Amino acid sequence: MADIGKSSFVVVANRLPVDRVVSIDGSATWRRSPGGLVTALAPVMRSVEGAWVGWTGSPDDAPDPFSTDDMDLVAVPLSAQEVGEYYEGFSNATLWPLYHDVIVAPEYHREWWDAYRRVNDRFAHAVAGVAAEEAVVFVQDYQLQLVPAILRRLRPDLKIGFFLHIPFPPTELFAQLPWRRQILEGLLGADLVGFQREGAAENFASLAERYTDATAESRQVRTADGRTVHVQSFPISIDVSEITDLVSDPDVLARSDHIREEVGAPKHMLLGVDRLDYTKGIGHRLKAFGELLAAGDLTPDEAVMVQVATPSRERVEAYQTLRDDIELQVGRMNGEYGTIGQPAVHYLHSSYERVELVSLLRAADVMVVTPLRDGMNLVAKEYVAARTDLGGALVLSEFAGAADELGDGAFLVNPHDIDGLKRTLLAAMRLDAAEATQRMKLLRERVLSNDITRWAESFLTSLRAA
Ligand code: GDG
């Protein structure tokens, strides 16, 4: 058995929740990266000497364990080759597309799988080294699905929870994976396996029964060695106060007004904010908007689309192709419908400060969230949180996890149905003020009553009880 460490709560994620900041004199410090997860878990960390185990984001980087914000940070090193095979390869070119309805074809390479296993083993050993006797360990996401079982072998005393941030596919798709049994057995090492949606929890329980020696009875899976694994959905949320604090700042509201002027003070400003990812349905929403302009249902001076496409996974081929496709589409639309000083689509391939992002959210009349598949989609919830004025409308794909909670107040849509999407965009733009307020109130009730802190408490309470 590994040495017993001192942390009674350990979070394990692919990335550490910090970014290295190098100052002009060359010295490096760490700054906490923005993100709801770390915000929600930081108070728990502080109260119990918590540790976070993860990669720094740079290849061959292995700083000694260090502390920031009352959290011990333990870096797991990855070689450049492992970044290619475990992270860009198996995580983002095998699992990501497989778990998102094979929107692009997953690639299956045995070397990538070997790297995935090796890196998961390294993460598990790092955790085993820092966790105190009977500590609670919270493992995050698809990059680390083998960690629960490896860790259980190393440290049977630990309480292990796992949460998957992305969808978990049905049998018809998951069955493709050459290593399906190993992945399921990896997850079954946990005491509690959490998903975004009920459907994902059901998929996991039935797949575990089908491809491992476990038996499933509703949401409890009995493993061959007699343990019970609890399977449950925990829809994740956002740090609502981060957004409401920002929109209570007059400067943010002024910036928001200014953005509307900068895009030509249109009657309708439509907004998309996504990582540039093929799961997000950016092309579908552009197509629908373009057809509305082509048919004259909208004119470029009454409606403008702003699309923030944050650079993402730029070394993975499917993302390079996607970028070319989207940029071609935007270029064509602007060539066709734009005029001097007034493009139809303001396309921004860039990452913004939170304050600018929230100003954009507040400026948008219609927020367009049309993923083809999405675990949850936090942007939809952030938009709702930003609309303390009860203004705006949300168009939301039924294939986003957020549709389960926000379906009543949002305009739900199937993004593959371009005519339906066009009708829905028009309906959201033509919404009368009273109904808009009514819908936004409903949306806000949903988002405000389940924020990220509540999500973390709910998961950890179930884990302790498991
Ligand atoms: C995965 C799952 C699930 C975006 N651009 C900028 C920026 N963002 C922020 C958004 C939001 C976050 O990034 C993106 O979260 P999403 O939920 O929309 O999507 P994924 O990145 O795919 O996240 C997803 C999530 O995990 C949590 O479980 O909901 O389904 O795929 O917070 O605001 N932030 C800043 N600048 C940007 O340019 N600062």
Coordinates of C-alpha atoms in Angstrom, one line a residue, residues 128-408:
A128 CA -3.0 7.2 -3.2
G129 CA 0.1 9.1 -2.0
V130 CA -1.8 12.2 -0.7
A131 CA -5.1 10.8 0.6
A132 CA -5.4 10.3 4.3
E133 CA -6.9 7.2 5.8
E134 CA -10.6 6.9 4.7
A135 CA -10.4 10.1 2.8
V136 CA -13.1 11.2 0.3
V137 CA -11.8 11.3 -3.3
F138 CA -13.7 13.0 -6.1
V139 CA -12.6 12.1 -9.6
Q140 CA -13.7 14.2 -12.5
D141 CA -14.6 13.4 -16.1
Y142 CA -13.9 11.2 -19.1
Q143 CA -10.1 11.6 -19.1
L144 CA -9.9 9.6 -15.8
Q145 CA -12.4 6.8 -16.0
L146 CA -9.9 4.1 -15.0
V147 CA -8.8 5.9 -11.8
P148 CA -11.6 4.7 -9.5
A149 CA -10.8 1.0 -9.9
I150 CA -7.0 1.4 -9.8
L151 CA -7.3 3.6 -6.7
R152 CA -9.6 1.1 -5.0
R153 CA -7.0 -1.6 -5.5
L154 CA -4.3 0.7 -4.1
R155 CA -6.4 2.1 -1.3
P156 CA -9.5 0.1 -0.3
D157 CA -10.1 2.4 2.7
L158 CA -11.0 5.4 0.5
K159 CA -14.5 6.7 -0.4
I160 CA -14.4 7.3 -4.1
G161 CA -16.9 9.4 -6.2
F162 CA -16.8 9.9 -9.9
F163 CA -18.6 12.6 -12.0
L164 CA -18.9 12.6 -15.8
H165 CA -19.3 16.1 -17.2
I166 CA -20.2 14.9 -20.7
P167 CA -23.0 12.5 -21.9
F168 CA -22.8 8.8 -21.4
P169 CA -23.9 7.1 -24.6
P170 CA -26.4 4.3 -25.2
T171 CA -25.4 0.7 -25.9
E172 CA -25.6 1.1 -29.7
L173 CA -22.7 3.6 -29.6
F174 CA -20.7 2.6 -26.5
A175 CA -20.5 -1.0 -27.8
Q176 CA -18.1 0.2 -30.5
L177 CA -15.4 0.9 -28.0
P178 CA -12.8 -2.0 -28.1
W179 CA -12.0 -1.3 -24.4
R180 CA -15.7 -1.0 -23.2
R181 CA -15.4 -3.6 -20.5
Q182 CA -12.2 -2.0 -19.0
I183 CA -13.8 1.5 -19.0
L184 CA -17.0 0.2 -17.2
E185 CA -14.9 -1.7 -14.7
G186 CA -12.8 1.4 -14.1
L187 CA -15.9 3.4 -13.2
L188 CA -17.3 0.6 -11.1
G189 CA -14.3 1.1 -8.8
A190 CA -16.2 4.1 -7.4
D191 CA -18.8 4.1 -4.6
L192 CA -20.9 6.7 -6.4
V193 CA -20.9 7.4 -10.2
G194 CA -22.6 10.7 -11.1
F195 CA -24.0 11.9 -14.4
Q196 CA -25.6 15.0 -15.8
R197 CA -28.8 13.4 -16.9
E198 CA -31.0 10.5 -15.9
G199 CA -30.7 8.9 -19.3
A200 CA -26.9 8.8 -18.9
A201 CA -27.2 7.1 -15.5
E202 CA -29.6 4.5 -17.1
N203 CA -27.2 3.9 -19.9
F204 CA -24.4 3.3 -17.5
A205 CA -26.3 0.9 -15.3
S206 CA -27.5 -1.2 -18.2
L207 CA -24.1 -1.3 -19.9
A208 CA -22.4 -2.3 -16.7
E209 CA -24.8 -5.3 -16.5
R210 CA -24.3 -6.2 -20.1
Y211 CA -20.5 -6.0 -20.4
T212 CA -19.2 -6.7 -16.9
D213 CA -20.0 -9.3 -14.2
A214 CA -22.0 -6.8 -12.3
T215 CA -25.8 -6.9 -11.8
A216 CA -27.9 -3.8 -11.8
E217 CA -31.1 -3.1 -9.9
S218 CA -32.4 0.3 -10.8
R219 CA -29.7 2.7 -9.6
Q220 CA -27.6 0.3 -7.6
V221 CA -25.0 -1.9 -9.3
R222 CA -23.6 -4.9 -7.5
T223 CA -20.1 -5.8 -8.5
A224 CA -18.8 -9.4 -8.7
D225 CA -16.8 -8.8 -5.5
G226 CA -20.0 -7.8 -3.6
R227 CA -19.7 -4.0 -3.5
T228 CA -22.6 -1.7 -4.2
V229 CA -22.0 1.2 -6.7
H230 CA -24.6 3.9 -6.6
V231 CA -25.5 5.5 -9.9
Q232 CA -27.3 8.9 -9.9
S233 CA -27.8 12.1 -11.9
F234 CA -26.5 15.4 -10.5
P235 CA -27.2 18.2 -13.0
I236 CA -24.3 20.6 -12.7
S237 CA -24.7 24.3 -12.5
I238 CA -22.9 27.7 -12.3
D239 CA -21.6 30.1 -9.7
V240 CA -24.7 32.3 -9.9
S241 CA -23.2 35.0 -7.6
E242 CA -20.2 35.4 -9.9
I243 CA -22.5 36.5 -12.7
T244 CA -25.0 38.5 -10.6
D245 CA -22.1 40.4 -9.0
L246 CA -20.7 41.3 -12.4
V247 CA -24.0 42.5 -13.8
S248 CA -24.6 44.7 -10.7
D249 CA -21.6 46.7 -11.7
P250 CA -22.7 49.9 -13.7
D251 CA -19.5 49.6 -15.8
V252 CA -20.6 46.1 -17.0
L253 CA -24.1 47.5 -17.9
A254 CA -22.5 50.4 -19.7
R255 CA -20.2 48.1 -21.6
S256 CA -23.2 46.0 -22.5
D257 CA -25.0 49.0 -24.0
H258 CA -21.9 49.9 -25.8
I259 CA -21.6 46.5 -27.4
R260 CA -25.1 46.9 -28.8
E261 CA -24.1 50.2 -30.4
E262 CA -20.9 48.7 -31.8
V263 CA -22.8 46.0 -33.6
G264 CA -25.1 48.6 -35.2
A265 CA -27.9 48.9 -32.6
P266 CA -30.0 46.2 -34.2
K267 CA -33.5 45.4 -33.2
H268 CA -32.3 41.8 -32.4
M269 CA -28.9 40.8 -31.3
L270 CA -28.5 37.1 -31.4
L271 CA -25.5 35.6 -29.5
G272 CA -23.7 32.3 -29.5
V273 CA -20.8 31.6 -27.0
D274 CA -19.1 28.2 -27.3
R275 CA -15.8 26.5 -27.4
L276 CA -15.2 26.0 -31.1
D277 CA -16.3 22.4 -30.9
Y278 CA -18.3 20.3 -33.4
T279 CA -20.7 19.2 -30.7
K280 CA -22.0 22.8 -30.2
G281 CA -24.0 23.1 -33.5
I282 CA -22.5 26.4 -34.5
G283 CA -22.8 25.6 -38.2
H284 CA -26.5 24.7 -37.8
R285 CA -27.4 28.0 -36.2
L286 CA -25.4 30.0 -38.8
K287 CA -27.2 28.1 -41.5
A288 CA -30.6 28.8 -40.0
F289 CA -29.8 32.5 -39.6
G290 CA -28.3 32.7 -43.1
E291 CA -31.5 31.2 -44.6
L292 CA -33.7 33.7 -42.7
L293 CA -31.6 36.5 -44.3
A294 CA -31.7 34.9 -47.7
A295 CA -35.5 34.6 -47.6
G296 CA -35.9 38.2 -46.4
D297 CA -37.5 37.1 -43.2
L298 CA -34.9 39.2 -41.5
T299 CA -32.7 42.0 -42.8
P300 CA -29.1 42.5 -41.8
D301 CA -29.9 45.8 -40.1
E302 CA -32.7 44.4 -37.9
A303 CA -30.9 41.3 -36.8
V304 CA -27.2 40.6 -36.1
M305 CA -25.5 37.5 -34.9
V306 CA -22.5 37.6 -32.7
Q307 CA -20.7 34.3 -32.4
V308 CA -17.8 33.9 -29.9
A309 CA -15.9 30.7 -30.7
T310 CA -13.3 30.2 -28.1
P311 CA -10.2 28.4 -29.5
S312 CA -10.2 24.8 -28.4
R313 CA -8.2 21.6 -29.0
E314 CA -6.4 23.1 -31.9
R315 CA -4.0 20.2 -32.4
V316 CA -6.8 17.8 -33.0
E317 CA -7.6 17.4 -36.7
A318 CA -11.4 17.4 -36.4
Y319 CA -11.2 20.8 -34.7
Q320 CA -9.0 22.2 -37.5
T321 CA -11.5 21.1 -40.1
L322 CA -14.3 22.5 -38.1
R323 CA -12.6 25.9 -37.9
D324 CA -12.1 26.0 -41.7
D325 CA -15.8 25.0 -42.3
I326 CA -17.2 27.6 -39.9
E327 CA -14.9 30.4 -41.1
L328 CA -15.9 29.6 -44.7
Q329 CA -19.6 29.7 -43.8
V330 CA -19.2 33.1 -41.9
G331 CA -17.2 34.5 -44.8
R332 CA -19.8 33.5 -47.3
M333 CA -22.7 34.9 -45.2
N334 CA -20.9 38.2 -44.7
G335 CA -20.0 38.4 -48.4
E336 CA -23.6 37.8 -49.3
Y337 CA -25.5 39.8 -46.7
G338 CA -23.1 42.2 -45.1
T339 CA -22.4 45.8 -46.1
I340 CA -19.5 48.1 -45.3
G341 CA -19.3 48.4 -41.6
Q342 CA -22.1 46.0 -41.1
P343 CA -21.4 42.3 -41.2
A344 CA -24.3 39.9 -40.7
V345 CA -22.2 37.8 -38.4
H346 CA -19.7 39.1 -36.0
Y347 CA -17.4 36.1 -35.6
L348 CA -14.8 36.2 -32.8
H349 CA -12.3 33.4 -32.6
S350 CA -10.9 34.4 -29.3
S351 CA -11.1 33.9 -25.5
Y352 CA -12.5 36.7 -23.4
E353 CA -12.3 37.9 -19.9
R354 CA -15.3 36.9 -17.8
V355 CA -16.4 40.6 -17.5
E356 CA -16.5 41.0 -21.3
L357 CA -18.3 37.7 -21.7
V358 CA -21.0 38.7 -19.2
S359 CA -21.4 42.1 -20.8
L360 CA -22.1 40.2 -24.1
L361 CA -24.6 37.9 -22.4
R362 CA -26.4 40.9 -21.0
A363 CA -26.5 42.6 -24.4
A364 CA -28.1 39.7 -26.3
D365 CA -31.8 39.7 -27.1
V366 CA -31.7 36.0 -28.1
M367 CA -29.2 33.6 -26.7
V368 CA -28.7 30.7 -29.2
V369 CA -27.5 27.5 -27.6
T370 CA -27.9 24.7 -30.2
P371 CA -25.5 21.8 -29.4
L372 CA -26.1 18.5 -31.2
R373 CA -25.2 16.9 -27.9
D374 CA -24.0 18.5 -24.6
G375 CA -23.6 17.1 -21.1
M376 CA -25.2 20.2 -19.6
N377 CA -24.2 23.5 -21.2
L378 CA -23.3 26.2 -18.7
V379 CA -23.5 29.1 -21.1
A380 CA -27.3 28.7 -21.2
K381 CA -27.4 28.9 -17.4
E382 CA -25.0 31.9 -17.3
Y383 CA -27.2 33.8 -19.8
V384 CA -30.2 33.3 -17.5
A385 CA -28.2 34.4 -14.4
A386 CA -27.1 37.5 -16.3
R387 CA -30.6 38.6 -17.0
T388 CA -31.5 40.1 -13.7
D389 CA -33.5 42.6 -15.7
L390 CA -35.8 39.7 -16.8
G391 CA -35.0 40.6 -20.5
G392 CA -34.0 38.3 -23.3
A393 CA -34.9 34.9 -24.6
L394 CA -33.1 31.6 -24.7
V395 CA -33.2 29.2 -27.6
L396 CA -32.0 25.9 -26.4
S397 CA -31.3 22.5 -28.0
E398 CA -33.2 19.6 -26.6
F399 CA -29.9 17.7 -26.8
A400 CA -28.3 19.8 -24.1
G401 CA -28.5 18.5 -20.5
A402 CA -29.8 21.9 -19.5
A403 CA -33.0 21.2 -21.4
D404 CA -34.2 19.0 -18.5
E405 CA -34.3 22.0 -16.2
L406 CA -34.8 24.9 -18.5
G407 CA -37.3 23.4 -21.0
D408 CA -40.3 25.3 -19.6

